[in-house]
XYZ file of C-alpha atoms in Angstrom:
218
model
C -87.411 -3.890 17.338
C -88.935 -7.238 16.288
C -92.130 -6.313 18.119
C -92.353 -2.980 16.313
C -91.727 -4.639 12.947
C -94.560 -7.073 13.617
C -96.929 -4.260 14.570
C -96.198 -1.833 11.736
C -95.494 -4.386 8.982
C -98.417 -6.836 8.880
C -98.533 -9.286 6.000
C -101.364 -7.507 4.194
C -99.306 -4.298 3.910
C -96.376 -6.206 2.451
C -98.709 -8.007 0.051
C -100.450 -4.912 -1.310
C -97.207 -2.922 -1.609
C -95.562 -5.653 -3.696
C -98.694 -6.030 -5.804
C -98.738 -2.259 -6.301
C -95.246 -2.037 -7.793
C -95.730 -5.148 -9.945
C -98.975 -3.789 -11.392
C -97.374 -0.367 -11.845
C -94.546 -1.825 -13.913
C -97.103 -3.653 -16.056
C -99.534 -0.794 -16.772
C -97.246 2.264 -16.806
C -95.596 2.379 -20.244
C -92.054 3.721 -20.628
C -90.044 4.020 -23.809
C -86.799 5.450 -22.459
C -84.884 4.436 -19.331
C -84.832 8.106 -18.320
C -88.600 7.941 -17.756
C -88.518 5.184 -15.158
C -87.370 7.276 -12.194
C -90.072 9.905 -12.514
C -92.817 7.320 -12.994
C -91.767 5.346 -9.931
C -91.165 8.410 -7.741
C -94.714 9.707 -8.008
C -96.305 6.296 -7.596
C -94.164 5.271 -4.623
C -94.824 8.575 -2.866
C -98.538 7.766 -3.051
C -97.840 4.281 -1.702
C -95.903 5.841 1.187
C -98.885 8.042 2.083
C -101.165 5.008 2.399
C -98.550 2.718 3.931
C -97.549 4.995 6.814
C -100.817 6.750 7.682
C -101.597 4.415 10.588
C -98.160 4.492 12.240
C -99.507 6.282 15.327
C -103.147 5.259 15.105
C -102.366 1.538 15.026
C -102.363 1.609 18.825
C -105.986 2.742 18.861
C -107.041 0.315 16.144
C -105.467 -2.652 17.918
C -106.844 -1.559 21.316
C -103.365 -1.112 22.801
C -103.659 2.642 23.310
C -104.149 2.375 27.073
C -100.923 0.391 27.431
C -99.055 2.688 25.031
C -100.076 5.758 27.039
C -98.465 4.250 30.149
C -95.060 4.748 28.502
C -93.291 7.996 29.210
C -93.251 10.505 26.358
C -89.661 9.748 25.410
C -90.368 6.026 25.064
C -93.529 6.693 23.044
C -91.585 8.868 20.614
C -88.859 6.233 20.408
C -91.413 3.588 19.423
C -92.814 5.831 16.695
C -89.334 6.590 15.340
C -88.524 2.882 15.171
C -91.722 2.122 13.289
C -91.097 4.945 10.856
C -87.529 3.762 10.293
C -88.723 0.235 9.507
C -91.435 1.409 7.126
C -89.278 3.972 5.320
C -86.468 1.434 4.884
C -88.949 -1.077 3.466
C -90.484 1.487 1.100
C -87.059 2.473 -0.200
C -86.395 -1.197 -0.916
C -89.743 -1.481 -2.712
C -88.849 1.622 -4.728
C -85.632 0.013 -5.919
C -87.532 -3.151 -6.811
C -90.086 -1.124 -8.763
C -87.327 0.546 -10.775
C -85.875 -2.805 -11.795
C -89.271 -4.234 -12.733
C -89.676 -1.613 -15.451
C -86.872 -3.226 -17.412
C -89.399 -5.859 -18.402
C -90.453 -3.272 -20.976
C -86.901 -3.088 -22.382
C -86.563 0.716 -22.349
C -83.715 2.305 -24.303
C -81.262 4.974 -23.171
C -82.073 8.446 -24.408
C -78.498 9.712 -24.127
C -75.138 8.011 -24.447
C -73.734 10.014 -21.523
C -76.010 8.280 -19.013
C -76.278 4.502 -19.205
C -78.708 2.408 -17.188
C -76.338 2.058 -14.237
C -75.758 5.803 -13.969
C -79.485 6.538 -14.131
C -80.164 3.993 -11.403
C -77.413 5.488 -9.237
C -78.969 8.943 -9.498
C -82.361 7.454 -8.694
C -80.922 5.821 -5.564
C -79.831 9.269 -4.373
C -83.204 10.882 -5.060
C -85.733 8.319 -3.877
C -84.914 8.199 -0.105
C -85.783 11.895 0.265
C -89.082 11.377 -1.531
C -90.078 8.353 0.548
C -89.051 9.996 3.816
C -90.965 13.212 3.152
C -94.273 11.643 2.114
C -94.121 8.983 4.821
C -93.536 11.464 7.626
C -96.091 13.912 6.224
C -98.740 11.188 6.118
C -98.009 10.119 9.682
C -98.044 13.698 10.980
C -101.272 14.808 9.324
C -103.119 11.573 10.159
C -102.205 11.886 13.796
C -103.108 15.574 13.991
C -106.597 14.941 12.638
C -106.798 11.636 14.579
C -108.100 9.788 11.533
C -105.990 8.005 8.924
C -108.608 8.304 6.156
C -108.980 12.052 6.579
C -105.220 12.313 6.947
C -104.645 10.432 3.701
C -107.236 12.609 1.996
C -105.558 15.834 3.071
C -102.119 14.622 2.005
C -103.554 13.334 -1.272
C -104.829 16.833 -2.084
C -101.339 18.197 -1.465
C -99.897 15.376 -3.600
C -102.218 16.280 -6.487
C -101.197 19.931 -6.188
C -97.502 18.966 -6.098
C -97.683 17.138 -9.423
C -99.725 19.859 -11.112
C -98.250 22.041 -13.822
C -98.700 25.216 -11.762
C -96.790 23.770 -8.800
C -94.010 22.541 -11.062
C -93.746 25.936 -12.752
C -93.716 27.792 -9.433
C -91.454 25.487 -7.384
C -89.218 24.391 -10.269
C -86.226 22.509 -8.805
C -87.363 23.047 -5.197
C -90.540 20.975 -5.188
C -91.061 17.519 -3.645
C -90.916 16.003 -7.146
C -87.935 17.960 -8.408
C -86.224 14.777 -9.605
C -89.169 13.521 -11.608
C -89.958 16.876 -13.204
C -86.448 17.861 -14.267
C -84.944 17.598 -17.718
C -83.897 13.942 -17.865
C -81.142 14.809 -20.288
C -79.565 17.067 -17.665
C -79.820 14.960 -14.514
C -76.102 15.261 -13.899
C -76.449 19.015 -13.381
C -77.948 18.132 -9.965
C -80.328 21.081 -10.013
C -83.076 18.792 -8.736
C -81.087 18.033 -5.575
C -82.360 21.195 -3.859
C -85.872 19.801 -3.748
C -84.666 16.562 -2.179
C -82.688 18.448 0.460
C -85.807 20.437 1.353
C -87.782 17.181 1.619
C -85.302 15.837 4.155
C -85.251 19.126 6.096
C -89.044 19.326 6.315
C -89.259 15.654 7.294
C -86.725 16.297 10.054
C -88.770 19.235 11.330
C -91.930 17.149 11.439
C -90.106 14.346 13.246
C -88.896 16.837 15.837
C -92.526 17.599 16.662
C -93.442 13.952 17.271
C -93.243 14.240 21.107
C -95.515 17.312 21.067
C -97.997 15.587 18.784
C -98.042 12.524 21.041
C -98.557 14.698 24.098
C -101.443 16.492 22.410
C -103.009 13.205 21.391
C -102.915 11.998 24.991
Protein backbone atom coordinates (compact mmCIF):
# COMPACT_ATOMS: atom_id res chain seq x y z
CA UNK A 1 0.00 0.00 0.00
CA UNK A 2 2.85 2.43 0.78
CA UNK A 3 4.15 1.97 -2.76
CA UNK A 4 0.75 2.77 -4.25
CA UNK A 5 0.38 5.84 -2.04
CA UNK A 6 3.76 7.11 -3.23
CA UNK A 7 2.82 6.57 -6.88
CA UNK A 8 -0.67 8.08 -6.86
CA UNK A 9 -0.08 10.82 -4.27
CA UNK A 10 3.01 12.80 -5.34
CA UNK A 11 3.78 15.98 -3.44
CA UNK A 12 2.66 18.29 -6.23
CA UNK A 13 -0.87 16.82 -6.18
CA UNK A 14 -1.11 17.33 -2.43
CA UNK A 15 0.21 20.87 -2.80
CA UNK A 16 -2.20 21.99 -5.51
CA UNK A 17 -5.22 20.34 -3.84
CA UNK A 18 -4.56 22.16 -0.55
CA UNK A 19 -3.95 25.42 -2.39
CA UNK A 20 -7.20 24.89 -4.29
CA UNK A 21 -9.40 24.63 -1.20
CA UNK A 22 -7.64 27.50 0.57
CA UNK A 23 -8.10 29.79 -2.43
CA UNK A 24 -11.69 28.61 -2.82
CA UNK A 25 -12.52 29.57 0.76
CA UNK A 26 -10.98 32.99 0.17
CA UNK A 27 -12.65 33.91 -3.14
CA UNK A 28 -16.04 32.17 -2.88
CA UNK A 29 -18.28 34.41 -0.76
CA UNK A 30 -20.92 32.87 1.51
CA UNK A 31 -23.34 34.69 3.77
CA UNK A 32 -25.18 31.76 5.33
CA UNK A 33 -23.75 28.50 6.66
CA UNK A 34 -26.30 26.65 4.52
CA UNK A 35 -24.44 27.81 1.40
CA UNK A 36 -21.11 26.25 2.28
CA UNK A 37 -21.95 22.65 1.39
CA UNK A 38 -23.16 23.40 -2.12
CA UNK A 39 -20.20 25.66 -2.87
CA UNK A 40 -17.68 23.07 -1.73
CA UNK A 41 -19.44 20.12 -3.39
CA UNK A 42 -19.21 21.54 -6.89
CA UNK A 43 -15.65 22.75 -6.49
CA UNK A 44 -14.36 19.52 -4.94
CA UNK A 45 -16.01 17.43 -7.65
CA UNK A 46 -13.98 19.39 -10.20
CA UNK A 47 -10.84 18.83 -8.13
CA UNK A 48 -11.60 15.09 -8.08
CA UNK A 49 -11.82 15.02 -11.89
CA UNK A 50 -8.34 16.51 -12.22
CA UNK A 51 -6.84 14.66 -9.26
CA UNK A 52 -7.81 11.15 -10.35
CA UNK A 53 -7.57 11.34 -14.15
CA UNK A 54 -4.11 9.76 -14.27
CA UNK A 55 -4.80 6.84 -11.92
CA UNK A 56 -4.37 4.28 -14.71
CA UNK A 57 -2.21 6.30 -17.08
CA UNK A 58 0.46 7.00 -14.47
CA UNK A 59 2.06 3.69 -15.43
CA UNK A 60 2.58 4.92 -18.99
CA UNK A 61 3.77 8.35 -17.90
CA UNK A 62 6.33 6.91 -15.49
CA UNK A 63 7.47 4.28 -18.02
CA UNK A 64 6.39 1.38 -15.79
CA UNK A 65 3.69 0.10 -18.13
CA UNK A 66 5.74 -2.88 -19.31
CA UNK A 67 6.24 -4.06 -15.73
CA UNK A 68 2.60 -3.38 -14.83
CA UNK A 69 1.39 -5.48 -17.77
CA UNK A 70 3.34 -8.47 -16.42
CA UNK A 71 0.88 -8.63 -13.51
CA UNK A 72 -2.13 -10.84 -13.95
CA UNK A 73 -5.42 -9.04 -14.54
CA UNK A 74 -6.63 -9.56 -10.99
CA UNK A 75 -3.49 -7.99 -9.52
CA UNK A 76 -3.68 -5.07 -11.95
CA UNK A 77 -7.26 -4.36 -10.92
CA UNK A 78 -6.29 -4.66 -7.26
CA UNK A 79 -3.57 -2.03 -7.71
CA UNK A 80 -6.03 0.35 -9.36
CA UNK A 81 -8.60 -0.17 -6.59
CA UNK A 82 -5.99 0.59 -3.94
CA UNK A 83 -4.94 3.79 -5.68
CA UNK A 84 -8.54 4.90 -6.06
CA UNK A 85 -9.23 4.16 -2.40
CA UNK A 86 -6.25 6.27 -1.32
CA UNK A 87 -7.17 9.19 -3.56
CA UNK A 88 -10.88 9.16 -2.71
CA UNK A 89 -10.12 8.99 1.02
CA UNK A 90 -7.73 11.94 0.67
CA UNK A 91 -10.24 13.97 -1.35
CA UNK A 92 -12.95 13.38 1.23
CA UNK A 93 -10.55 14.67 3.88
CA UNK A 94 -9.79 17.73 1.75
CA UNK A 95 -13.54 18.28 1.33
CA UNK A 96 -14.02 18.35 5.09
CA UNK A 97 -11.10 20.76 5.43
CA UNK A 98 -12.59 23.02 2.76
CA UNK A 99 -15.90 23.15 4.62
CA UNK A 100 -14.21 24.28 7.82
CA UNK A 101 -12.13 26.91 6.03
CA UNK A 102 -15.28 28.76 4.99
CA UNK A 103 -15.93 29.67 8.60
CA UNK A 104 -13.24 32.30 8.17
CA UNK A 105 -16.04 34.31 6.58
CA UNK A 106 -18.20 33.95 9.72
CA UNK A 107 -21.40 32.79 7.99
CA UNK A 108 -24.65 32.85 9.95
CA UNK A 109 -27.28 30.13 10.26
CA UNK A 110 -30.32 30.64 8.08
CA UNK A 111 -32.62 28.54 10.25
CA UNK A 112 -32.70 27.82 13.96
CA UNK A 113 -33.59 24.17 13.33
CA UNK A 114 -30.20 23.42 11.78
CA UNK A 115 -27.12 24.68 13.60
CA UNK A 116 -23.59 24.52 12.23
CA UNK A 117 -22.95 21.04 13.62
CA UNK A 118 -26.09 19.59 12.05
CA UNK A 119 -25.30 21.14 8.67
CA UNK A 120 -21.78 19.73 8.79
CA UNK A 121 -23.12 16.29 9.71
CA UNK A 122 -25.42 16.28 6.69
CA UNK A 123 -22.53 17.42 4.52
CA UNK A 124 -20.41 14.52 5.78
CA UNK A 125 -23.11 12.13 4.56
CA UNK A 126 -23.39 13.75 1.13
CA UNK A 127 -19.81 14.48 0.14
CA UNK A 128 -18.38 10.89 -0.06
CA UNK A 129 -20.87 9.98 -2.80
CA UNK A 130 -19.95 13.09 -4.78
CA UNK A 131 -16.20 12.50 -4.50
CA UNK A 132 -16.50 8.80 -5.33
CA UNK A 133 -18.65 9.36 -8.42
CA UNK A 134 -16.53 12.09 -10.03
CA UNK A 135 -13.26 10.37 -9.17
CA UNK A 136 -14.27 7.04 -10.69
CA UNK A 137 -15.86 8.72 -13.72
CA UNK A 138 -12.66 10.65 -14.41
CA UNK A 139 -10.53 7.53 -14.13
CA UNK A 140 -12.85 5.49 -16.36
CA UNK A 141 -13.20 8.02 -19.17
CA UNK A 142 -9.49 8.93 -19.17
CA UNK A 143 -8.52 5.31 -19.48
CA UNK A 144 -11.06 4.57 -22.21
CA UNK A 145 -9.77 7.40 -24.38
CA UNK A 146 -6.17 6.66 -23.28
CA UNK A 147 -5.50 10.34 -22.62
CA UNK A 148 -6.02 12.15 -19.33
CA UNK A 149 -6.44 15.59 -20.94
CA UNK A 150 -9.15 14.41 -23.32
CA UNK A 151 -10.67 12.42 -20.48
CA UNK A 152 -10.79 15.47 -18.23
CA UNK A 153 -12.28 17.49 -21.07
CA UNK A 154 -15.08 15.00 -21.66
CA UNK A 155 -15.92 14.77 -17.96
CA UNK A 156 -15.74 18.55 -17.65
CA UNK A 157 -18.43 18.89 -20.33
CA UNK A 158 -20.63 16.51 -18.36
CA UNK A 159 -19.85 18.47 -15.18
CA UNK A 160 -20.93 21.73 -16.84
CA UNK A 161 -24.15 20.09 -18.00
CA UNK A 162 -24.78 18.68 -14.51
CA UNK A 163 -24.68 22.11 -12.88
CA UNK A 164 -26.82 23.74 -15.56
CA UNK A 165 -30.35 24.88 -14.84
CA UNK A 166 -31.85 22.47 -17.39
CA UNK A 167 -30.13 19.46 -15.80
CA UNK A 168 -31.22 20.55 -12.33
CA UNK A 169 -34.80 21.02 -13.49
CA UNK A 170 -34.87 17.65 -15.26
CA UNK A 171 -33.00 15.51 -12.70
CA UNK A 172 -34.25 17.33 -9.60
CA UNK A 173 -33.26 15.27 -6.53
CA UNK A 174 -31.67 12.49 -8.62
CA UNK A 175 -28.74 14.38 -10.12
CA UNK A 176 -25.07 14.17 -9.10
CA UNK A 177 -25.43 17.53 -7.33
CA UNK A 178 -28.73 16.84 -5.62
CA UNK A 179 -27.35 17.97 -2.26
CA UNK A 180 -26.05 21.29 -3.51
CA UNK A 181 -29.15 22.14 -5.52
CA UNK A 182 -31.79 21.30 -2.93
CA UNK A 183 -33.68 23.71 -0.72
CA UNK A 184 -31.19 24.34 2.10
CA UNK A 185 -34.03 25.03 4.48
CA UNK A 186 -35.33 21.50 3.93
CA UNK A 187 -32.15 19.43 4.06
CA UNK A 188 -33.58 17.22 6.78
CA UNK A 189 -36.26 15.95 4.39
CA UNK A 190 -33.47 13.86 2.80
CA UNK A 191 -34.94 14.16 -0.68
CA UNK A 192 -31.45 14.82 -2.03
CA UNK A 193 -30.24 11.43 -0.78
CA UNK A 194 -31.55 9.67 -3.90
CA UNK A 195 -28.99 11.44 -6.05
CA UNK A 196 -26.16 10.41 -3.75
CA UNK A 197 -27.31 6.79 -3.78
CA UNK A 198 -27.30 6.83 -7.59
CA UNK A 199 -23.78 8.30 -7.54
CA UNK A 200 -22.56 5.39 -5.44
CA UNK A 201 -24.39 2.83 -7.61
CA UNK A 202 -22.97 4.22 -10.85
CA UNK A 203 -19.48 4.41 -9.33
CA UNK A 204 -19.79 0.77 -8.29
CA UNK A 205 -20.81 -0.22 -11.81
CA UNK A 206 -17.84 1.58 -13.31
CA UNK A 207 -15.49 -0.04 -10.79
CA UNK A 208 -16.85 -3.44 -11.75
CA UNK A 209 -15.69 -2.80 -15.31
CA UNK A 210 -12.11 -1.99 -14.29
CA UNK A 211 -10.74 -5.47 -15.22
CA UNK A 212 -12.36 -5.26 -18.67
CA UNK A 213 -10.99 -1.77 -19.23
CA UNK A 214 -7.50 -2.91 -18.20
CA UNK A 215 -7.72 -5.90 -20.52
CA UNK A 216 -8.78 -3.67 -23.40
CA UNK A 217 -5.95 -1.26 -22.69
CA UNK A 218 -3.44 -4.11 -22.86
